[in-house]
mmCIF file with all atom_site columns, C-alpha atoms in Angstrom:
data_model
loop_
_atom_site.group_PDB
_atom_site.id
_atom_site.type_symbol
_atom_site.label_atom_id
_atom_site.label_alt_id
_atom_site.label_comp_id
_atom_site.label_asym_id
_atom_site.label_entity_id
_atom_site.label_seq_id
_atom_site.pdbx_PDB_ins_code
_atom_site.Cartn_x
_atom_site.Cartn_y
_atom_site.Cartn_z
_atom_site.occupancy
_atom_site.B_iso_or_equiv
_atom_site.pdbx_formal_charge
_atom_site.auth_seq_id
_atom_site.auth_comp_id
_atom_site.auth_asym_id
_atom_site.auth_atom_id
_atom_site.pdbx_PDB_model_num
ATOM 1   C CA . MET D 1 1   ? -26.762 -24.008 -4.240  1.00 82.00 ? 1   MET D CA 1
ATOM 2   C CA . ASP D 1 2   ? -27.931 -21.159 -1.781  1.00 94.00 ? 2   ASP D CA 1
ATOM 3   C CA . LEU D 1 3   ? -26.001 -17.991 -3.146  1.00 96.00 ? 3   LEU D CA 1
ATOM 4   C CA . SER D 1 4   ? -27.968 -15.887 -0.684  1.00 96.00 ? 4   SER D CA 1
ATOM 5   C CA . ALA D 1 5   ? -26.577 -17.715 2.304   1.00 95.00 ? 5   ALA D CA 1
ATOM 6   C CA . ARG D 1 6   ? -23.126 -18.165 0.735   1.00 96.00 ? 6   ARG D CA 1
ATOM 7   C CA . PHE D 1 7   ? -22.798 -14.299 0.561   1.00 97.00 ? 7   PHE D CA 1
ATOM 8   C CA . ALA D 1 8   ? -24.218 -13.970 3.910   1.00 97.00 ? 8   ALA D CA 1
ATOM 9   C CA . THR D 1 9   ? -21.343 -15.871 5.421   1.00 96.00 ? 9   THR D CA 1
ATOM 10  C CA . HIS D 1 10  ? -19.008 -13.761 3.220   1.00 97.00 ? 10  HIS D CA 1
ATOM 11  C CA . PHE D 1 11  ? -20.404 -10.435 4.782   1.00 97.00 ? 11  PHE D CA 1
ATOM 12  C CA . ARG D 1 12  ? -19.776 -11.985 8.348   1.00 98.00 ? 12  ARG D CA 1
ATOM 13  C CA . ASP D 1 13  ? -16.522 -13.050 7.605   1.00 97.00 ? 13  ASP D CA 1
ATOM 14  C CA . ALA D 1 14  ? -15.651 -9.620  6.445   1.00 98.00 ? 14  ALA D CA 1
ATOM 15  C CA . ILE D 1 15  ? -16.942 -7.897  9.377   1.00 98.00 ? 15  ILE D CA 1
ATOM 16  C CA . ALA D 1 16  ? -15.260 -10.146 11.921  1.00 98.00 ? 16  ALA D CA 1
ATOM 17  C CA . LEU D 1 17  ? -12.010 -9.499  10.222  1.00 98.00 ? 17  LEU D CA 1
ATOM 18  C CA . PHE D 1 18  ? -12.763 -5.624  10.181  1.00 98.00 ? 18  PHE D CA 1
ATOM 19  C CA . GLU D 1 19  ? -13.745 -5.838  13.559  1.00 98.00 ? 19  GLU D CA 1
ATOM 20  C CA . GLN D 1 20  ? -10.272 -7.736  14.514  1.00 98.00 ? 20  GLN D CA 1
ATOM 21  C CA . CYS D 1 21  ? -7.993  -5.170  12.455  1.00 98.00 ? 21  CYS D CA 1
ATOM 22  C CA . SER D 1 22  ? -9.702  -2.385  14.432  1.00 98.00 ? 22  SER D CA 1
ATOM 23  C CA . GLN D 1 23  ? -8.000  -3.739  17.315  1.00 97.00 ? 23  GLN D CA 1
ATOM 24  C CA . SER D 1 24  ? -4.750  -4.794  15.799  1.00 98.00 ? 24  SER D CA 1
ATOM 25  C CA . LEU D 1 25  ? -4.074  -2.136  13.130  1.00 98.00 ? 25  LEU D CA 1
ATOM 26  C CA . SER D 1 26  ? -5.720  1.177   14.201  1.00 98.00 ? 26  SER D CA 1
ATOM 27  C CA . ALA D 1 27  ? -1.977  2.050   15.743  1.00 98.00 ? 27  ALA D CA 1
ATOM 28  C CA . PRO D 1 28  ? 0.184   1.075   13.384  1.00 98.00 ? 28  PRO D CA 1
ATOM 29  C CA . THR D 1 29  ? -2.254  2.684   10.557  1.00 98.00 ? 29  THR D CA 1
ATOM 30  C CA . ALA D 1 30  ? -1.833  6.063   12.435  1.00 98.00 ? 30  ALA D CA 1
ATOM 31  C CA . ALA D 1 31  ? 1.921   5.426   12.490  1.00 98.00 ? 31  ALA D CA 1
ATOM 32  C CA . ALA D 1 32  ? 1.897   4.990   8.670   1.00 98.00 ? 32  ALA D CA 1
ATOM 33  C CA . SER D 1 33  ? -0.483  8.008   8.159   1.00 98.00 ? 33  SER D CA 1
ATOM 34  C CA . GLU D 1 34  ? 1.897   10.117  10.312  1.00 98.00 ? 34  GLU D CA 1
ATOM 35  C CA . ALA D 1 35  ? 5.164   9.104   8.283   1.00 98.00 ? 35  ALA D CA 1
ATOM 36  C CA . LEU D 1 36  ? 3.174   9.757   5.061   1.00 98.00 ? 36  LEU D CA 1
ATOM 37  C CA . PHE D 1 37  ? 2.352   13.117  6.240   1.00 98.00 ? 37  PHE D CA 1
ATOM 38  C CA . LEU D 1 38  ? 5.786   13.906  7.616   1.00 98.00 ? 38  LEU D CA 1
ATOM 39  C CA . ALA D 1 39  ? 7.535   12.887  4.338   1.00 98.00 ? 39  ALA D CA 1
ATOM 40  C CA . LEU D 1 40  ? 4.987   15.166  2.064   1.00 98.00 ? 40  LEU D CA 1
ATOM 41  C CA . SER D 1 41  ? 5.459   18.058  4.555   1.00 97.00 ? 41  SER D CA 1
ATOM 42  C CA . SER D 1 42  ? 9.113   17.606  4.154   1.00 97.00 ? 42  SER D CA 1
ATOM 43  C CA . ASN D 1 43  ? 8.785   17.992  0.289   1.00 98.00 ? 43  ASN D CA 1
ATOM 44  C CA . CYS D 1 44  ? 9.407   14.388  -0.333  1.00 98.00 ? 44  CYS D CA 1
ATOM 45  C CA . LYS D 1 45  ? 7.186   11.999  -2.428  1.00 98.00 ? 45  LYS D CA 1
ATOM 46  C CA . ILE D 1 46  ? 5.583   8.610   -2.152  1.00 98.00 ? 46  ILE D CA 1
ATOM 47  C CA . LEU D 1 47  ? 5.967   5.953   -4.426  1.00 99.00 ? 47  LEU D CA 1
ATOM 48  C CA . ALA D 1 48  ? 3.644   2.821   -4.335  1.00 98.00 ? 48  ALA D CA 1
ATOM 49  C CA . CYS D 1 49  ? 3.463   -0.404  -5.926  1.00 98.00 ? 49  CYS D CA 1
ATOM 50  C CA . GLY D 1 50  ? 1.771   -3.760  -6.291  1.00 98.00 ? 50  GLY D CA 1
ATOM 51  C CA . ASN D 1 51  ? 0.841   -6.808  -8.522  1.00 98.00 ? 51  ASN D CA 1
ATOM 52  C CA . GLY D 1 52  ? -2.605  -7.406  -9.854  1.00 98.00 ? 52  GLY D CA 1
ATOM 53  C CA . GLY D 1 53  ? -5.308  -6.376  -7.070  1.00 97.00 ? 53  GLY D CA 1
ATOM 54  C CA . SER D 1 54  ? -2.431  -4.703  -4.957  1.00 98.00 ? 54  SER D CA 1
ATOM 55  C CA . ALA D 1 55  ? -1.554  -2.567  -8.292  1.00 98.00 ? 55  ALA D CA 1
ATOM 56  C CA . ALA D 1 56  ? -5.217  -1.579  -8.385  1.00 98.00 ? 56  ALA D CA 1
ATOM 57  C CA . ASP D 1 57  ? -4.745  -0.359  -4.627  1.00 98.00 ? 57  ASP D CA 1
ATOM 58  C CA . ALA D 1 58  ? -1.302  1.239   -5.380  1.00 98.00 ? 58  ALA D CA 1
ATOM 59  C CA . GLN D 1 59  ? -2.867  3.281   -8.081  1.00 98.00 ? 59  GLN D CA 1
ATOM 60  C CA . HIS D 1 60  ? -6.017  4.169   -5.894  1.00 98.00 ? 60  HIS D CA 1
ATOM 61  C CA . PHE D 1 61  ? -4.037  5.447   -3.240  1.00 98.00 ? 61  PHE D CA 1
ATOM 62  C CA . VAL D 1 62  ? -2.013  7.704   -5.448  1.00 98.00 ? 62  VAL D CA 1
ATOM 63  C CA . ALA D 1 63  ? -4.810  8.787   -7.369  1.00 98.00 ? 63  ALA D CA 1
ATOM 64  C CA . GLU D 1 64  ? -6.465  9.937   -4.039  1.00 98.00 ? 64  GLU D CA 1
ATOM 65  C CA . LEU D 1 65  ? -3.450  11.836  -3.132  1.00 98.00 ? 65  LEU D CA 1
ATOM 66  C CA . VAL D 1 66  ? -2.674  13.227  -6.477  1.00 98.00 ? 66  VAL D CA 1
ATOM 67  C CA . GLY D 1 67  ? -6.205  14.354  -7.129  1.00 98.00 ? 67  GLY D CA 1
ATOM 68  C CA . ARG D 1 68  ? -8.126  14.498  -3.680  1.00 96.00 ? 68  ARG D CA 1
ATOM 69  C CA . PHE D 1 69  ? -9.835  12.395  -1.111  1.00 97.00 ? 69  PHE D CA 1
ATOM 70  C CA . GLU D 1 70  ? -12.627 13.946  0.486   1.00 95.00 ? 70  GLU D CA 1
ATOM 71  C CA . ARG D 1 71  ? -11.802 17.616  0.827   1.00 95.00 ? 71  ARG D CA 1
ATOM 72  C CA . GLU D 1 72  ? -10.030 19.908  -1.611  1.00 96.00 ? 72  GLU D CA 1
ATOM 73  C CA . ARG D 1 73  ? -6.511  20.286  -1.092  1.00 95.00 ? 73  ARG D CA 1
ATOM 74  C CA . LEU D 1 74  ? -3.274  20.932  -3.194  1.00 96.00 ? 74  LEU D CA 1
ATOM 75  C CA . PRO D 1 75  ? -2.188  17.792  -5.113  1.00 98.00 ? 75  PRO D CA 1
ATOM 76  C CA . LEU D 1 76  ? 0.180   15.596  -3.003  1.00 98.00 ? 76  LEU D CA 1
ATOM 77  C CA . ALA D 1 77  ? 3.509   14.228  -4.663  1.00 98.00 ? 77  ALA D CA 1
ATOM 78  C CA . ALA D 1 78  ? 2.762   10.474  -5.313  1.00 98.00 ? 78  ALA D CA 1
ATOM 79  C CA . VAL D 1 79  ? 3.734   8.099   -7.956  1.00 98.00 ? 79  VAL D CA 1
ATOM 80  C CA . ALA D 1 80  ? 2.177   4.739   -8.921  1.00 98.00 ? 80  ALA D CA 1
ATOM 81  C CA . LEU D 1 81  ? 5.099   2.346   -10.306 1.00 98.00 ? 81  LEU D CA 1
ATOM 82  C CA . ASN D 1 82  ? 2.917   -0.137  -11.649 1.00 98.00 ? 82  ASN D CA 1
ATOM 83  C CA . THR D 1 83  ? 1.037   2.333   -14.338 1.00 97.00 ? 83  THR D CA 1
ATOM 84  C CA . ASP D 1 84  ? 3.505   2.791   -17.118 1.00 97.00 ? 84  ASP D CA 1
ATOM 85  C CA . THR D 1 85  ? 3.608   -0.018  -19.424 1.00 97.00 ? 85  THR D CA 1
ATOM 86  C CA . ALA D 1 86  ? 6.354   1.275   -21.411 1.00 98.00 ? 86  ALA D CA 1
ATOM 87  C CA . ILE D 1 87  ? 8.797   0.961   -18.223 1.00 98.00 ? 87  ILE D CA 1
ATOM 88  C CA . LEU D 1 88  ? 7.223   -1.982  -17.091 1.00 98.00 ? 88  LEU D CA 1
ATOM 89  C CA . THR D 1 89  ? 7.601   -4.053  -20.379 1.00 98.00 ? 89  THR D CA 1
ATOM 90  C CA . ALA D 1 90  ? 10.838  -2.476  -20.944 1.00 98.00 ? 90  ALA D CA 1
ATOM 91  C CA . VAL D 1 91  ? 12.330  -3.298  -17.548 1.00 98.00 ? 91  VAL D CA 1
ATOM 92  C CA . ALA D 1 92  ? 10.646  -6.623  -17.709 1.00 98.00 ? 92  ALA D CA 1
ATOM 93  C CA . ASN D 1 93  ? 11.853  -7.683  -21.426 1.00 98.00 ? 93  ASN D CA 1
ATOM 94  C CA . ASP D 1 94  ? 15.587  -6.272  -20.392 1.00 98.00 ? 94  ASP D CA 1
ATOM 95  C CA . TYR D 1 95  ? 16.074  -7.248  -16.667 1.00 98.00 ? 95  TYR D CA 1
ATOM 96  C CA . GLY D 1 96  ? 13.194  -9.346  -15.849 1.00 98.00 ? 96  GLY D CA 1
ATOM 97  C CA . TYR D 1 97  ? 9.951   -8.658  -14.225 1.00 98.00 ? 97  TYR D CA 1
ATOM 98  C CA . ASP D 1 98  ? 11.474  -9.054  -10.510 1.00 98.00 ? 98  ASP D CA 1
ATOM 99  C CA . ASP D 1 99  ? 13.012  -5.654  -11.146 1.00 98.00 ? 99  ASP D CA 1
ATOM 100 C CA . VAL D 1 100 ? 10.229  -3.634  -12.892 1.00 98.00 ? 100 VAL D CA 1
ATOM 101 C CA . PHE D 1 101 ? 9.700   -1.655  -9.477  1.00 98.00 ? 101 PHE D CA 1
ATOM 102 C CA . ALA D 1 102 ? 13.305  -1.734  -8.166  1.00 98.00 ? 102 ALA D CA 1
ATOM 103 C CA . ARG D 1 103 ? 14.704  0.176   -11.251 1.00 98.00 ? 103 ARG D CA 1
ATOM 104 C CA . GLN D 1 104 ? 11.697  2.809   -10.747 1.00 98.00 ? 104 GLN D CA 1
ATOM 105 C CA . VAL D 1 105 ? 12.660  3.178   -6.976  1.00 98.00 ? 105 VAL D CA 1
ATOM 106 C CA . ASN D 1 106 ? 16.423  3.405   -7.843  1.00 98.00 ? 106 ASN D CA 1
ATOM 107 C CA . ALA D 1 107 ? 15.595  6.094   -10.632 1.00 98.00 ? 107 ALA D CA 1
ATOM 108 C CA . LEU D 1 108 ? 12.894  8.322   -8.654  1.00 98.00 ? 108 LEU D CA 1
ATOM 109 C CA . GLY D 1 109 ? 13.506  7.443   -4.883  1.00 98.00 ? 109 GLY D CA 1
ATOM 110 C CA . GLN D 1 110 ? 15.280  9.827   -2.272  1.00 98.00 ? 110 GLN D CA 1
ATOM 111 C CA . PRO D 1 111 ? 16.241  9.789   1.258   1.00 98.00 ? 111 PRO D CA 1
ATOM 112 C CA . GLY D 1 112 ? 13.282  10.646  3.072   1.00 98.00 ? 112 GLY D CA 1
ATOM 113 C CA . ASP D 1 113 ? 10.512  9.440   0.257   1.00 98.00 ? 113 ASP D CA 1
ATOM 114 C CA . VAL D 1 114 ? 8.102   7.036   1.517   1.00 98.00 ? 114 VAL D CA 1
ATOM 115 C CA . LEU D 1 115 ? 7.662   3.528   -0.579  1.00 99.00 ? 115 LEU D CA 1
ATOM 116 C CA . VAL D 1 116 ? 4.065   1.993   -0.041  1.00 99.00 ? 116 VAL D CA 1
ATOM 117 C CA . ALA D 1 117 ? 4.542   -1.778  -1.054  1.00 98.00 ? 117 ALA D CA 1
ATOM 118 C CA . ILE D 1 118 ? 1.501   -3.827  -1.328  1.00 98.00 ? 118 ILE D CA 1
ATOM 119 C CA . SER D 1 119 ? 1.693   -7.893  -1.400  1.00 98.00 ? 119 SER D CA 1
ATOM 120 C CA . THR D 1 120 ? -0.926  -9.751  0.278   1.00 98.00 ? 120 THR D CA 1
ATOM 121 C CA . SER D 1 121 ? 1.350   -12.777 0.582   1.00 98.00 ? 121 SER D CA 1
ATOM 122 C CA . GLY D 1 122 ? 4.497   -10.740 1.389   1.00 98.00 ? 122 GLY D CA 1
ATOM 123 C CA . ASN D 1 123 ? 6.492   -12.860 -0.880  1.00 98.00 ? 123 ASN D CA 1
ATOM 124 C CA . SER D 1 124 ? 6.330   -10.812 -4.525  1.00 98.00 ? 124 SER D CA 1
ATOM 125 C CA . PRO D 1 125 ? 9.760   -11.068 -5.848  1.00 98.00 ? 125 PRO D CA 1
ATOM 126 C CA . SER D 1 126 ? 9.012   -7.537  -7.536  1.00 98.00 ? 126 SER D CA 1
ATOM 127 C CA . ILE D 1 127 ? 8.055   -6.215  -4.133  1.00 98.00 ? 127 ILE D CA 1
ATOM 128 C CA . LEU D 1 128 ? 10.634  -7.506  -2.300  1.00 98.00 ? 128 LEU D CA 1
ATOM 129 C CA . ARG D 1 129 ? 13.222  -6.335  -4.733  1.00 98.00 ? 129 ARG D CA 1
ATOM 130 C CA . ALA D 1 130 ? 11.712  -2.565  -4.650  1.00 98.00 ? 130 ALA D CA 1
ATOM 131 C CA . VAL D 1 131 ? 11.811  -2.701  -0.811  1.00 98.00 ? 131 VAL D CA 1
ATOM 132 C CA . GLU D 1 132 ? 15.640  -3.569  -1.020  1.00 98.00 ? 132 GLU D CA 1
ATOM 133 C CA . ALA D 1 133 ? 16.030  -0.660  -3.394  1.00 98.00 ? 133 ALA D CA 1
ATOM 134 C CA . ALA D 1 134 ? 13.974  1.883   -1.099  1.00 98.00 ? 134 ALA D CA 1
ATOM 135 C CA . GLN D 1 135 ? 16.089  0.725   1.966   1.00 98.00 ? 135 GLN D CA 1
ATOM 136 C CA . GLU D 1 136 ? 19.143  1.225   0.147   1.00 98.00 ? 136 GLU D CA 1
ATOM 137 C CA . ARG D 1 137 ? 18.097  4.640   -0.713  1.00 98.00 ? 137 ARG D CA 1
ATOM 138 C CA . GLU D 1 138 ? 17.198  5.583   2.982   1.00 98.00 ? 138 GLU D CA 1
ATOM 139 C CA . MET D 1 139 ? 13.445  5.540   2.335   1.00 98.00 ? 139 MET D CA 1
ATOM 140 C CA . ILE D 1 140 ? 10.938  4.663   4.618   1.00 98.00 ? 140 ILE D CA 1
ATOM 141 C CA . VAL D 1 141 ? 8.764   1.425   3.478   1.00 98.00 ? 141 VAL D CA 1
ATOM 142 C CA . ILE D 1 142 ? 5.036   1.274   4.531   1.00 98.00 ? 142 ILE D CA 1
ATOM 143 C CA . ALA D 1 143 ? 4.246   -2.604  3.727   1.00 98.00 ? 143 ALA D CA 1
ATOM 144 C CA . LEU D 1 144 ? 0.491   -3.714  3.265   1.00 98.00 ? 144 LEU D CA 1
ATOM 145 C CA . THR D 1 145 ? 0.603   -7.507  3.597   1.00 98.00 ? 145 THR D CA 1
ATOM 146 C CA . GLY D 1 146 ? -1.210  -10.646 4.693   1.00 98.00 ? 146 GLY D CA 1
ATOM 147 C CA . LYS D 1 147 ? -0.733  -14.133 5.483   1.00 98.00 ? 147 LYS D CA 1
ATOM 148 C CA . GLY D 1 148 ? 1.681   -13.591 8.200   1.00 98.00 ? 148 GLY D CA 1
ATOM 149 C CA . GLY D 1 149 ? 3.750   -10.814 6.368   1.00 98.00 ? 149 GLY D CA 1
ATOM 150 C CA . GLY D 1 150 ? 5.760   -13.346 4.288   1.00 98.00 ? 150 GLY D CA 1
ATOM 151 C CA . ARG D 1 151 ? 9.603   -12.300 3.645   1.00 98.00 ? 151 ARG D CA 1
ATOM 152 C CA . LEU D 1 152 ? 8.668   -8.767  3.196   1.00 98.00 ? 152 LEU D CA 1
ATOM 153 C CA . GLY D 1 153 ? 7.540   -8.548  7.007   1.00 97.00 ? 153 GLY D CA 1
ATOM 154 C CA . SER D 1 154 ? 10.980  -9.931  7.976   1.00 97.00 ? 154 SER D CA 1
ATOM 155 C CA . MET D 1 155 ? 12.873  -7.285  5.838   1.00 98.00 ? 155 MET D CA 1
ATOM 156 C CA . LEU D 1 156 ? 11.416  -4.280  7.563   1.00 98.00 ? 156 LEU D CA 1
ATOM 157 C CA . GLY D 1 157 ? 13.406  -1.875  9.938   1.00 96.00 ? 157 GLY D CA 1
ATOM 158 C CA . GLY D 1 158 ? 12.725  0.237   12.784  1.00 95.00 ? 158 GLY D CA 1
ATOM 159 C CA . HIS D 1 159 ? 11.554  3.099   10.799  1.00 95.00 ? 159 HIS D CA 1
ATOM 160 C CA . ASP D 1 160 ? 9.525   1.010   8.519   1.00 98.00 ? 160 ASP D CA 1
ATOM 161 C CA . VAL D 1 161 ? 5.488   0.345   9.248   1.00 98.00 ? 161 VAL D CA 1
ATOM 162 C CA . HIS D 1 162 ? 3.886   -3.250  8.779   1.00 98.00 ? 162 HIS D CA 1
ATOM 163 C CA . LEU D 1 163 ? 0.173   -3.591  7.963   1.00 98.00 ? 163 LEU D CA 1
ATOM 164 C CA . CYS D 1 164 ? -0.170  -7.139  8.309   1.00 98.00 ? 164 CYS D CA 1
ATOM 165 C CA . VAL D 1 165 ? -3.875  -8.282  7.702   1.00 98.00 ? 165 VAL D CA 1
ATOM 166 C CA . PRO D 1 166 ? -4.247  -11.229 9.841   1.00 98.00 ? 166 PRO D CA 1
ATOM 167 C CA . HIS D 1 167 ? -5.961  -13.504 7.501   1.00 98.00 ? 167 HIS D CA 1
ATOM 168 C CA . GLU D 1 168 ? -4.982  -16.212 5.025   1.00 97.00 ? 168 GLU D CA 1
ATOM 169 C CA . ARG D 1 169 ? -7.511  -15.424 2.241   1.00 97.00 ? 169 ARG D CA 1
ATOM 170 C CA . THR D 1 170 ? -6.582  -13.164 -0.275  1.00 98.00 ? 170 THR D CA 1
ATOM 171 C CA . MET D 1 171 ? -9.986  -11.467 -0.970  1.00 97.00 ? 171 MET D CA 1
ATOM 172 C CA . ARG D 1 172 ? -10.379 -10.904 2.414   1.00 98.00 ? 172 ARG D CA 1
ATOM 173 C CA . ILE D 1 173 ? -7.062  -9.295  2.664   1.00 98.00 ? 173 ILE D CA 1
ATOM 174 C CA . GLN D 1 174 ? -7.539  -7.078  -0.337  1.00 98.00 ? 174 GLN D CA 1
ATOM 175 C CA . GLU D 1 175 ? -10.872 -6.020  1.276   1.00 98.00 ? 175 GLU D CA 1
ATOM 176 C CA . VAL D 1 176 ? -9.048  -4.775  4.320   1.00 98.00 ? 176 VAL D CA 1
ATOM 177 C CA . HIS D 1 177 ? -6.031  -3.262  1.823   1.00 98.00 ? 177 HIS D CA 1
ATOM 178 C CA . SER D 1 178 ? -8.916  -0.918  0.365   1.00 98.00 ? 178 SER D CA 1
ATOM 179 C CA . LEU D 1 179 ? -9.835  0.197   3.894   1.00 98.00 ? 179 LEU D CA 1
ATOM 180 C CA . LEU D 1 180 ? -6.437  0.804   4.823   1.00 98.00 ? 180 LEU D CA 1
ATOM 181 C CA . VAL D 1 181 ? -5.714  2.999   1.647   1.00 98.00 ? 181 VAL D CA 1
ATOM 182 C CA . HIS D 1 182 ? -8.869  5.115   2.426   1.00 98.00 ? 182 HIS D CA 1
ATOM 183 C CA . LEU D 1 183 ? -7.632  5.359   6.220   1.00 98.00 ? 183 LEU D CA 1
ATOM 184 C CA . LEU D 1 184 ? -4.134  6.599   5.214   1.00 98.00 ? 184 LEU D CA 1
ATOM 185 C CA . CYS D 1 185 ? -5.672  9.346   3.004   1.00 98.00 ? 185 CYS D CA 1
ATOM 186 C CA . ASP D 1 186 ? -7.982  10.255  5.505   1.00 98.00 ? 186 ASP D CA 1
ATOM 187 C CA . GLY D 1 187 ? -5.189  10.507  8.275   1.00 98.00 ? 187 GLY D CA 1
ATOM 188 C CA . ILE D 1 188 ? -3.044  12.644  5.596   1.00 98.00 ? 188 ILE D CA 1
ATOM 189 C CA . ASP D 1 189 ? -5.893  14.975  5.234   1.00 97.00 ? 189 ASP D CA 1
ATOM 190 C CA . ALA D 1 190 ? -6.791  15.273  8.864   1.00 97.00 ? 190 ALA D CA 1
ATOM 191 C CA . GLN D 1 191 ? -3.016  16.317  9.361   1.00 97.00 ? 191 GLN D CA 1
ATOM 192 C CA . LEU D 1 192 ? -2.830  18.635  6.478   1.00 95.00 ? 192 LEU D CA 1
ATOM 193 C CA . LEU D 1 193 ? -6.342  20.438  7.062   1.00 94.00 ? 193 LEU D CA 1
ATOM 194 C CA . GLY D 1 194 ? -7.594  19.577  10.676  1.00 92.00 ? 194 GLY D CA 1
ATOM 195 C CA . ASP D 1 195 ? -10.475 17.732  11.705  1.00 86.00 ? 195 ASP D CA 1
ATOM 196 C CA . SER D 1 196 ? -13.482 17.894  9.706   1.00 72.00 ? 196 SER D CA 1
#
């Protein structure tokens, strides 16, 4: 097995997908960044959730907001719903795992807040329930998906933003999601602090 050639193929595939996304996702990513900035500047907050690698992306996003991205600024109001093991295990034990994020959205979400829901397939039941809860609470939803968007894509309303990576392979989708997290942070900072 020639691992060097195998990895070169991965690089080429990722580059091709990033090129495609630069065309299809730049405008919706700008809209998502503007929605996030509007919420934060209106004294609202951002809730984020995902499972597995998407949980790591949600945590990463929130860490960049509460800490800082590339420039010094005040901390921004954001919570990753997949980080509190006591809540996750209590809700999963008492209600079932599908409700671990929805319970938190119902407890913390207010009209004008934003839910960043990350699911590579768009079909994760815990994410779908969180989106339903956010919509009931008049929150905006920004969905990061792939594989055509799944059920999540069809749930979104006119004020929501869908960032659907046009690919079927989970690792490729997650690579783009990681870039999207950075783009959203950069867009928020640019609107807060001006062009650097």
